Amino acid sequence: MSKHLNLAILPGDGIGPEITQQAVRVLERLAAQGHFSLTLEQAPVGGAGYRASGHPLPEATLRLAKSADAILFGAVGDFTLDSLARELRPEQAILGLRKELQLFANLRPAIIYPELAGASTLKPEVVSGLDIMIIRELTGDIYFGQPRGIRVLENGEREGFDTMVYRESEIVRIGRLAFEAARKRDRRVCSVDKANVLETTQLWRDVMTNLGKEYPDVALSHMYVDNAAMQLLKDPKQFDVLVTGNMFGDILSDEASMLTGSIGMLPSASLDANNKGLYEPIHGSAPDIAGKNLANPLATILSAAMLLRYSCGLSQAADQIELAVRKTLSSGIATPDIYREGCRRAGTVEMGDAVIAALA
Ligand code: IPM
Ligand code: MG
């Protein structure tokens, strides 16, 4: 009997619904082919959650996310709600899910497909063959540190403050994951910090160095974050696994996505200690193109592949999706973000159709 999967589908805002719909179609096709059986339950999140029940992460949505085997997430963000109090803004949904479900490990692979080497703003020879894995700690750091706020000083001037903080145990657990991931790749880990200035990241470096001794088969190096930002543009292929904290990882993973030509191509996994996970494209809700059948669904479809691989142990089905995406790209159809000369223009739905056809 095939494995049964209970998946929570959280489409969110903007292009979220249309891209998750294509990924769901892909999963349903694989289920129809007998790889697994599937129960899908959908719930509103982000701006959609706020509109449905007054909170970006409605209680019922959180309950569903907790009870599911894994979560497929679209995108959140709705600028018409930006004037709400921070705790009601759409982005709080994803931060709340990460914290509540203890999804401490964020895997953001940046690979370049041969067809898209020319779509990068960098020279093809700098990026072709690129295959790096950014591992970002996701539940600590200045994102969640207390205290934080905006206070009024005695002279009436306002002052904003946040707290950057990491515990040893938090660094160890993300570090281990990075070393283990490197063992399945090229066995190189570059740990990114700002140990020349920040105490928190001095601790980060010390803990990583110590941990590295348990992985003598993996080469560990350290790099300051400003240099890492530069090296990613200068010679990105020098990296295999890059591990860093929450804030540096947020920034470096956006930078890395651009090396690949389009942010519309990159999936991500956010995992807890038991490999339960939330899977989402790394791009945002793109309200400017929402509902126009223009969005590239491939990052979400590739996120579904990661879901099958990491949370469900279905690596063969995951491979099949990834292969179908490669075939779709080489067949020469393209959404606007990855359009190259000579391609046939496709919309979100046509791109989904092509991947499904390639699954056969
Ligand atoms: C990301 C996003 C989020 C983050 C936002 C939407 C809160 O930029 O997933 O990288 O900063 O983590
Ligand atoms: Mg980000």
Tab-separated table of C-alpha atoms and ligand atoms in Angstrom:
chain	number	residue	atom	x	y	z
A	1	MET	CA	0.000	0.000	0.000
A	2	SER	CA	1.266	3.449	-0.783
A	3	LYS	CA	2.039	5.999	1.889
A	4	HIS	CA	-0.708	8.377	2.936
A	5	LEU	CA	0.099	12.090	3.217
A	6	ASN	CA	-1.932	14.659	5.151
A	7	LEU	CA	-0.896	18.013	3.756
A	8	ALA	CA	-1.874	21.507	4.822
A	9	ILE	CA	-2.109	23.917	1.908
A	10	LEU	CA	-1.723	27.565	2.896
A	11	PRO	CA	-1.927	29.647	-0.288
A	12	GLY	CA	-1.765	33.095	1.348
A	13	ASP	CA	-1.789	36.358	-0.586
A	14	GLY	CA	-1.085	37.816	-4.014
A	15	ILE	CA	0.164	35.151	-6.401
A	16	GLY	CA	0.123	32.584	-3.554
A	17	PRO	CA	-3.163	30.915	-4.551
A	18	GLU	CA	-2.340	30.526	-8.250
A	19	ILE	CA	1.153	29.108	-7.712
A	20	THR	CA	0.134	26.687	-4.960
A	21	GLN	CA	-2.699	25.504	-7.179
A	22	GLN	CA	-0.176	24.354	-9.787
A	23	ALA	CA	1.933	22.574	-7.177
A	24	VAL	CA	-1.199	20.845	-5.869
A	25	ARG	CA	-2.037	19.669	-9.381
A	26	VAL	CA	1.452	18.178	-9.644
A	27	LEU	CA	1.040	16.376	-6.302
A	28	GLU	CA	-2.377	15.090	-7.340
A	29	ARG	CA	-0.952	13.719	-10.553
A	30	LEU	CA	1.762	11.850	-8.676
A	31	ALA	CA	-0.895	10.487	-6.324
A	32	ALA	CA	-2.940	9.340	-9.322
A	33	GLN	CA	0.186	7.565	-10.577
A	34	GLY	CA	0.225	5.600	-7.316
A	35	HIS	CA	3.258	7.150	-5.579
A	36	PHE	CA	1.206	7.984	-2.473
A	37	SER	CA	-2.321	8.839	-1.416
A	38	LEU	CA	-3.225	12.327	-0.402
A	39	THR	CA	-5.493	14.318	1.871
A	40	LEU	CA	-5.273	18.058	1.283
A	41	GLU	CA	-6.731	20.645	3.581
A	42	GLN	CA	-6.567	24.334	2.792
A	43	ALA	CA	-6.663	27.324	5.140
A	44	PRO	CA	-6.222	31.106	4.889
A	45	VAL	CA	-3.015	32.744	6.081
A	46	GLY	CA	-1.411	36.184	5.938
A	47	GLY	CA	-3.601	38.964	4.599
A	48	ALA	CA	-6.143	36.325	3.623
A	49	GLY	CA	-6.150	35.092	7.226
A	50	TYR	CA	-6.652	38.598	8.514
A	51	ARG	CA	-9.569	39.174	6.165
A	52	ALA	CA	-11.145	35.821	7.007
A	53	SER	CA	-10.870	36.011	10.773
A	54	GLY	CA	-9.036	39.108	11.936
A	55	HIS	CA	-5.585	37.561	12.402
A	56	PRO	CA	-2.787	36.726	9.909
A	57	LEU	CA	-2.355	33.319	11.538
A	58	PRO	CA	-5.875	32.234	12.504
A	59	GLU	CA	-6.073	29.620	15.240
A	60	ALA	CA	-7.683	27.071	12.933
A	61	THR	CA	-4.858	27.558	10.412
A	62	LEU	CA	-2.216	27.021	13.083
A	63	ARG	CA	-4.061	23.914	14.317
A	64	LEU	CA	-4.170	22.517	10.785
A	65	ALA	CA	-0.465	23.261	10.282
A	66	LYS	CA	0.394	21.492	13.525
A	67	SER	CA	-1.619	18.385	12.710
A	68	ALA	CA	-0.478	17.987	9.089
A	69	ASP	CA	2.456	15.816	7.993
A	70	ALA	CA	3.829	18.793	6.096
A	71	ILE	CA	2.784	22.239	4.919
A	72	LEU	CA	2.850	23.730	1.458
A	73	PHE	CA	2.881	27.496	1.732
A	74	GLY	CA	2.397	30.073	-1.022
A	75	ALA	CA	3.346	33.615	-0.024
A	76	VAL	CA	2.162	36.320	2.351
A	77	GLY	CA	2.242	40.063	2.008
A	78	ASP	CA	-0.424	42.608	1.191
A	79	PHE	CA	0.608	46.257	1.083
A	80	THR	CA	-2.958	47.405	1.654
A	81	LEU	CA	-2.581	46.016	5.190
A	82	ASP	CA	0.799	47.607	5.944
A	83	SER	CA	-0.728	50.250	8.159
A	84	LEU	CA	-2.025	47.634	10.606
A	85	ALA	CA	-0.265	47.114	13.934
A	86	ARG	CA	2.810	44.912	13.388
A	87	GLU	CA	1.269	41.848	15.052
A	88	LEU	CA	-1.594	41.926	12.553
A	89	ARG	CA	0.479	42.318	9.403
A	90	PRO	CA	0.559	39.410	6.925
A	91	GLU	CA	4.303	38.690	7.464
A	92	GLN	CA	3.556	37.764	11.077
A	93	ALA	CA	1.892	34.594	9.785
A	94	ILE	CA	5.113	33.079	8.489
A	95	LEU	CA	7.105	34.244	11.509
A	96	GLY	CA	4.445	32.776	13.816
A	97	LEU	CA	4.412	29.441	11.985
A	98	ARG	CA	8.205	29.189	12.137
A	99	LYS	CA	8.214	29.888	15.863
A	100	GLU	CA	5.156	27.823	16.839
A	101	LEU	CA	6.262	24.781	14.859
A	102	GLN	CA	9.936	25.253	15.822
A	103	LEU	CA	11.051	25.226	12.220
A	104	PHE	CA	14.608	26.184	13.037
A	105	ALA	CA	16.320	25.062	9.855
A	106	ASN	CA	15.750	26.821	6.580
A	107	LEU	CA	17.226	25.143	3.498
A	108	ARG	CA	17.526	27.356	0.468
A	109	PRO	CA	19.240	25.655	-2.441
A	110	ALA	CA	20.425	27.921	-5.237
A	111	ILE	CA	21.087	25.956	-8.367
A	112	ILE	CA	21.298	27.179	-11.902
A	113	TYR	CA	19.549	25.346	-14.703
A	114	PRO	CA	21.601	25.277	-17.915
A	115	GLU	CA	18.777	26.968	-19.836
A	116	LEU	CA	18.785	29.922	-17.448
A	117	ALA	CA	22.531	30.596	-17.236
A	118	GLY	CA	21.967	33.524	-19.591
A	119	ALA	CA	19.118	34.912	-17.486
A	120	SER	CA	21.426	35.743	-14.588
A	121	THR	CA	22.724	39.282	-14.389
A	122	LEU	CA	26.183	37.780	-13.874
A	123	LYS	CA	28.313	36.412	-16.705
A	124	PRO	CA	27.351	32.831	-17.627
A	125	GLU	CA	30.865	31.544	-16.852
A	126	VAL	CA	30.573	32.868	-13.294
A	127	VAL	CA	27.284	31.107	-12.582
A	128	SER	CA	26.965	28.102	-14.873
A	129	GLY	CA	26.986	24.892	-12.873
A	130	LEU	CA	26.246	26.752	-9.638
A	131	ASP	CA	24.904	24.495	-6.872
A	132	ILE	CA	24.956	25.928	-3.366
A	133	MET	CA	22.852	25.220	-0.314
A	134	ILE	CA	22.184	28.085	2.041
A	135	ILE	CA	21.199	26.902	5.503
A	136	ARG	CA	19.650	29.686	7.527
A	137	GLU	CA	18.783	29.461	11.218
A	138	LEU	CA	15.147	30.453	11.371
A	139	THR	CA	13.788	30.777	14.902
A	140	GLY	CA	16.394	32.858	16.705
A	141	ASP	CA	18.594	35.923	16.269
A	142	ILE	CA	17.455	39.529	16.067
A	143	TYR	CA	14.190	38.346	14.467
A	144	PHE	CA	12.901	37.019	17.789
A	145	GLY	CA	15.260	38.421	20.448
A	146	GLN	CA	13.808	40.354	23.380
A	147	PRO	CA	13.637	43.154	24.308
A	148	ARG	CA	12.643	45.010	21.187
A	149	GLY	CA	10.621	48.087	20.585
A	150	ILE	CA	10.498	51.803	19.999
A	151	ARG	CA	10.810	53.903	23.151
A	152	VAL	CA	10.690	57.618	23.840
A	153	LEU	CA	13.796	59.076	25.454
A	154	GLU	CA	13.788	61.804	28.096
A	155	ASN	CA	14.413	64.479	25.502
A	156	GLY	CA	11.371	63.277	23.560
A	157	GLU	CA	13.386	61.646	20.797
A	158	ARG	CA	12.323	58.146	19.784
A	159	GLU	CA	14.768	55.230	19.799
A	160	GLY	CA	14.311	51.863	18.124
A	161	PHE	CA	15.993	48.733	19.458
A	162	ASP	CA	16.188	44.995	18.812
A	163	THR	CA	18.194	42.240	20.442
A	164	MET	CA	20.551	39.919	18.603
A	165	VAL	CA	20.849	36.736	20.639
A	166	TYR	CA	21.863	33.102	20.093
A	167	ARG	CA	22.191	30.259	22.552
A	168	GLU	CA	24.880	27.663	22.156
A	169	SER	CA	22.283	24.916	21.731
A	170	GLU	CA	20.641	26.810	18.868
A	171	ILE	CA	23.962	27.189	17.076
A	172	VAL	CA	24.846	23.539	17.583
A	173	ARG	CA	21.586	22.243	16.170
A	174	ILE	CA	21.762	24.293	12.963
A	175	GLY	CA	25.478	23.583	12.701
A	176	ARG	CA	24.921	19.824	12.857
A	177	LEU	CA	22.318	20.044	10.165
A	178	ALA	CA	24.761	21.938	7.947
A	179	PHE	CA	27.569	19.411	8.478
A	180	GLU	CA	25.184	16.518	7.815
A	181	ALA	CA	23.924	18.208	4.641
A	182	ALA	CA	27.505	18.760	3.485
A	183	ARG	CA	28.184	15.037	3.886
A	184	LYS	CA	25.613	14.393	1.180
A	185	ARG	CA	27.215	17.013	-1.077
A	186	ASP	CA	30.772	18.280	-1.589
A	187	ARG	CA	31.696	18.135	2.146
A	188	ARG	CA	32.422	21.828	2.553
A	189	VAL	CA	30.747	24.177	5.041
A	190	CYS	CA	31.291	27.921	5.115
A	191	SER	CA	29.958	29.507	8.297
A	192	VAL	CA	29.068	33.167	7.920
A	193	ASP	CA	29.234	35.596	10.845
A	194	LYS	CA	30.337	39.058	11.887
A	195	ALA	CA	32.676	37.901	14.628
A	196	ASN	CA	34.939	40.923	14.149
A	197	VAL	CA	32.199	43.153	15.602
A	198	LEU	CA	29.345	41.216	17.220
A	199	GLU	CA	29.596	39.119	20.405
A	200	THR	CA	26.670	36.923	19.391
A	201	THR	CA	28.467	35.867	16.268
A	202	GLN	CA	31.809	35.431	18.053
A	203	LEU	CA	29.990	32.746	20.010
A	204	TRP	CA	28.572	31.454	16.724
A	205	ARG	CA	32.102	31.103	15.320
A	206	ASP	CA	33.491	29.440	18.457
A	207	VAL	CA	30.650	26.911	18.576
A	208	MET	CA	30.956	26.110	14.859
A	209	THR	CA	34.716	25.645	15.191
A	210	ASN	CA	34.226	23.215	18.053
A	211	LEU	CA	31.489	21.328	16.311
A	212	GLY	CA	33.645	21.062	13.210
A	213	LYS	CA	35.998	18.771	15.128
A	214	GLU	CA	33.248	16.142	15.144
A	215	TYR	CA	33.145	16.267	11.353
A	216	PRO	CA	36.778	15.828	10.285
A	217	ASP	CA	35.586	14.690	6.855
A	218	VAL	CA	33.950	18.079	6.208
A	219	ALA	CA	36.068	21.161	5.466
A	220	LEU	CA	34.915	24.082	7.605
A	221	SER	CA	35.697	27.681	6.776
A	222	HIS	CA	34.475	30.976	8.241
A	223	MET	CA	33.642	34.189	6.480
A	224	TYR	CA	32.449	37.609	7.596
A	225	VAL	CA	29.039	38.421	6.211
A	226	ASP	CA	30.149	41.506	4.276
A	227	ASN	CA	32.833	39.488	2.535
A	228	ALA	CA	30.348	36.657	1.914
A	229	ALA	CA	28.010	39.113	0.190
A	230	MET	CA	30.891	40.141	-2.060
A	231	GLN	CA	32.175	36.608	-2.690
A	232	LEU	CA	28.696	35.470	-3.724
A	233	LEU	CA	28.908	37.882	-6.635
A	234	LYS	CA	32.599	37.466	-7.362
A	235	ASP	CA	32.923	33.694	-7.311
A	236	PRO	CA	29.729	31.975	-6.136
A	237	LYS	CA	30.905	28.520	-7.153
A	238	GLN	CA	33.468	28.534	-4.326
A	239	PHE	CA	30.608	27.653	-1.943
A	240	ASP	CA	29.026	24.294	-1.203
A	241	VAL	CA	27.021	24.637	2.041
A	242	LEU	CA	26.744	28.078	3.572
A	243	VAL	CA	25.382	28.224	7.134
A	244	THR	CA	24.406	31.387	8.941
A	245	GLY	CA	22.007	33.079	11.338
A	246	ASN	CA	18.514	34.293	10.702
A	247	MET	CA	19.140	37.847	9.541
A	248	PHE	CA	22.308	37.278	7.518
A	249	GLY	CA	20.603	34.269	5.944
A	250	ASP	CA	17.594	36.328	4.951
A	251	ILE	CA	19.795	38.743	3.050
A	252	LEU	CA	22.313	36.316	1.555
A	253	SER	CA	19.613	33.941	0.314
A	254	ASP	CA	17.913	36.714	-1.647
A	255	GLU	CA	21.265	37.643	-3.104
A	256	ALA	CA	21.982	34.026	-4.012
A	257	SER	CA	18.606	33.656	-5.683
A	258	MET	CA	19.501	36.356	-8.166
A	259	LEU	CA	22.574	34.417	-9.259
A	260	THR	CA	20.210	31.852	-10.701
A	261	GLY	CA	18.410	34.249	-12.991
A	262	SER	CA	15.033	34.390	-11.342
A	263	ILE	CA	13.757	34.398	-7.821
A	264	GLY	CA	10.770	32.602	-9.359
A	265	MET	CA	12.776	29.379	-9.500
A	266	LEU	CA	13.889	28.838	-5.917
A	267	PRO	CA	12.156	26.550	-3.421
A	268	SER	CA	12.814	26.285	0.297
A	269	ALA	CA	12.259	23.957	3.201
A	270	SER	CA	11.861	24.961	6.842
A	271	LEU	CA	12.333	21.956	9.100
A	272	ASP	CA	11.897	21.065	12.746
A	273	ALA	CA	13.985	18.528	14.633
A	274	ASN	CA	11.866	15.645	13.274
A	275	ASN	CA	11.931	16.709	9.634
A	276	LYS	CA	8.404	17.963	9.727
A	277	GLY	CA	8.442	20.987	7.512
A	278	LEU	CA	6.927	23.962	5.815
A	279	TYR	CA	7.761	24.370	2.144
A	280	GLU	CA	7.548	27.622	0.265
A	281	PRO	CA	8.993	29.444	-2.705
A	282	ILE	CA	11.462	32.044	-1.530
A	283	HIS	CA	9.806	34.817	-3.524
A	284	GLY	CA	7.034	36.965	-2.112
A	285	SER	CA	3.383	37.567	-2.932
A	286	ALA	CA	4.072	39.823	-5.957
A	287	PRO	CA	0.757	41.721	-5.764
A	288	ASP	CA	1.550	43.578	-9.003
A	289	ILE	CA	1.114	40.412	-11.071
A	290	ALA	CA	-1.404	38.568	-8.872
A	291	GLY	CA	-4.380	36.989	-10.613
A	292	LYS	CA	-2.959	37.637	-14.087
A	293	ASN	CA	-1.647	34.167	-14.889
A	294	LEU	CA	1.879	35.619	-15.121
A	295	ALA	CA	3.573	34.171	-12.045
A	296	ASN	CA	6.151	31.418	-12.358
A	297	PRO	CA	4.871	28.365	-10.409
A	298	LEU	CA	8.162	26.448	-10.640
A	299	ALA	CA	9.557	27.528	-7.256
A	300	THR	CA	6.395	26.244	-5.577
A	301	ILE	CA	6.383	23.051	-7.622
A	302	LEU	CA	10.030	22.520	-6.626
A	303	SER	CA	9.027	23.208	-3.018
A	304	ALA	CA	6.532	20.353	-3.314
A	305	ALA	CA	9.433	18.161	-4.449
A	306	MET	CA	11.403	19.146	-1.345
A	307	LEU	CA	8.340	18.347	0.757
A	308	LEU	CA	8.205	14.816	-0.609
A	309	ARG	CA	11.946	14.358	-0.126
A	310	TYR	CA	12.484	15.813	3.348
A	311	SER	CA	9.217	15.261	5.210
A	312	CYS	CA	7.788	12.186	3.502
A	313	GLY	CA	10.799	10.094	2.540
A	314	LEU	CA	9.582	9.962	-1.052
A	315	SER	CA	12.771	10.889	-2.850
A	316	GLN	CA	11.858	9.037	-6.028
A	317	ALA	CA	8.704	11.096	-6.473
A	318	ALA	CA	10.724	14.209	-5.649
A	319	ASP	CA	13.266	13.317	-8.325
A	320	GLN	CA	10.439	12.883	-10.775
A	321	ILE	CA	9.161	16.414	-10.157
A	322	GLU	CA	12.630	17.902	-10.466
A	323	LEU	CA	13.212	16.043	-13.703
A	324	ALA	CA	9.859	17.238	-15.039
A	325	VAL	CA	10.840	20.834	-14.235
A	326	ARG	CA	14.120	20.392	-16.106
A	327	LYS	CA	12.245	18.966	-19.095
A	328	THR	CA	9.793	21.869	-18.992
A	329	LEU	CA	12.620	24.399	-19.031
A	330	SER	CA	14.405	22.708	-21.893
A	331	SER	CA	11.170	22.425	-23.875
A	332	GLY	CA	11.477	26.187	-24.295
A	333	ILE	CA	8.316	27.483	-22.662
A	334	ALA	CA	8.721	30.300	-20.188
A	335	THR	CA	6.851	32.638	-17.884
A	336	PRO	CA	7.908	36.296	-18.279
A	337	ASP	CA	10.494	36.186	-15.469
A	338	ILE	CA	12.555	33.526	-17.252
A	339	TYR	CA	11.725	34.460	-20.828
A	340	ARG	CA	14.639	34.073	-23.250
A	341	GLU	CA	14.718	34.735	-26.957
A	342	GLY	CA	13.150	31.930	-28.937
A	343	CYS	CA	10.976	30.735	-26.053
A	344	ARG	CA	7.249	30.243	-26.198
A	345	ARG	CA	5.463	32.491	-23.698
A	346	ALA	CA	3.487	30.635	-21.064
A	347	GLY	CA	1.309	31.601	-18.162
A	348	THR	CA	1.150	30.108	-14.678
A	349	VAL	CA	-1.364	27.453	-15.703
A	350	GLU	CA	0.412	26.486	-18.933
A	351	MET	CA	3.638	26.082	-16.977
A	352	GLY	CA	1.811	23.756	-14.565
A	353	ASP	CA	0.351	21.842	-17.530
A	354	ALA	CA	3.822	21.392	-19.001
A	355	VAL	CA	5.282	20.019	-15.763
A	356	ILE	CA	2.357	17.611	-15.409
A	357	ALA	CA	2.757	16.447	-18.990
A	358	ALA	CA	6.471	15.900	-18.352
A	359	LEU	CA	5.703	13.732	-15.303
A	360	ALA	CA	4.279	10.976	-17.437
B	1	IPM	C1	11.850	35.331	3.956
B	1	IPM	C2	11.066	36.596	4.073
B	1	IPM	C3	10.550	36.727	5.500
B	1	IPM	C4	11.759	36.854	6.387
B	1	IPM	C5	9.555	37.875	5.726
B	1	IPM	C6	8.366	37.775	4.816
B	1	IPM	C7	9.116	37.961	7.146
B	1	IPM	O1	11.834	37.687	3.672
B	1	IPM	O2	11.267	34.243	4.168
B	1	IPM	O3	13.042	35.402	3.650
B	1	IPM	O4	12.290	37.952	6.599
B	1	IPM	O5	12.202	35.832	6.896
B	2	MG	MG	13.717	37.160	2.876
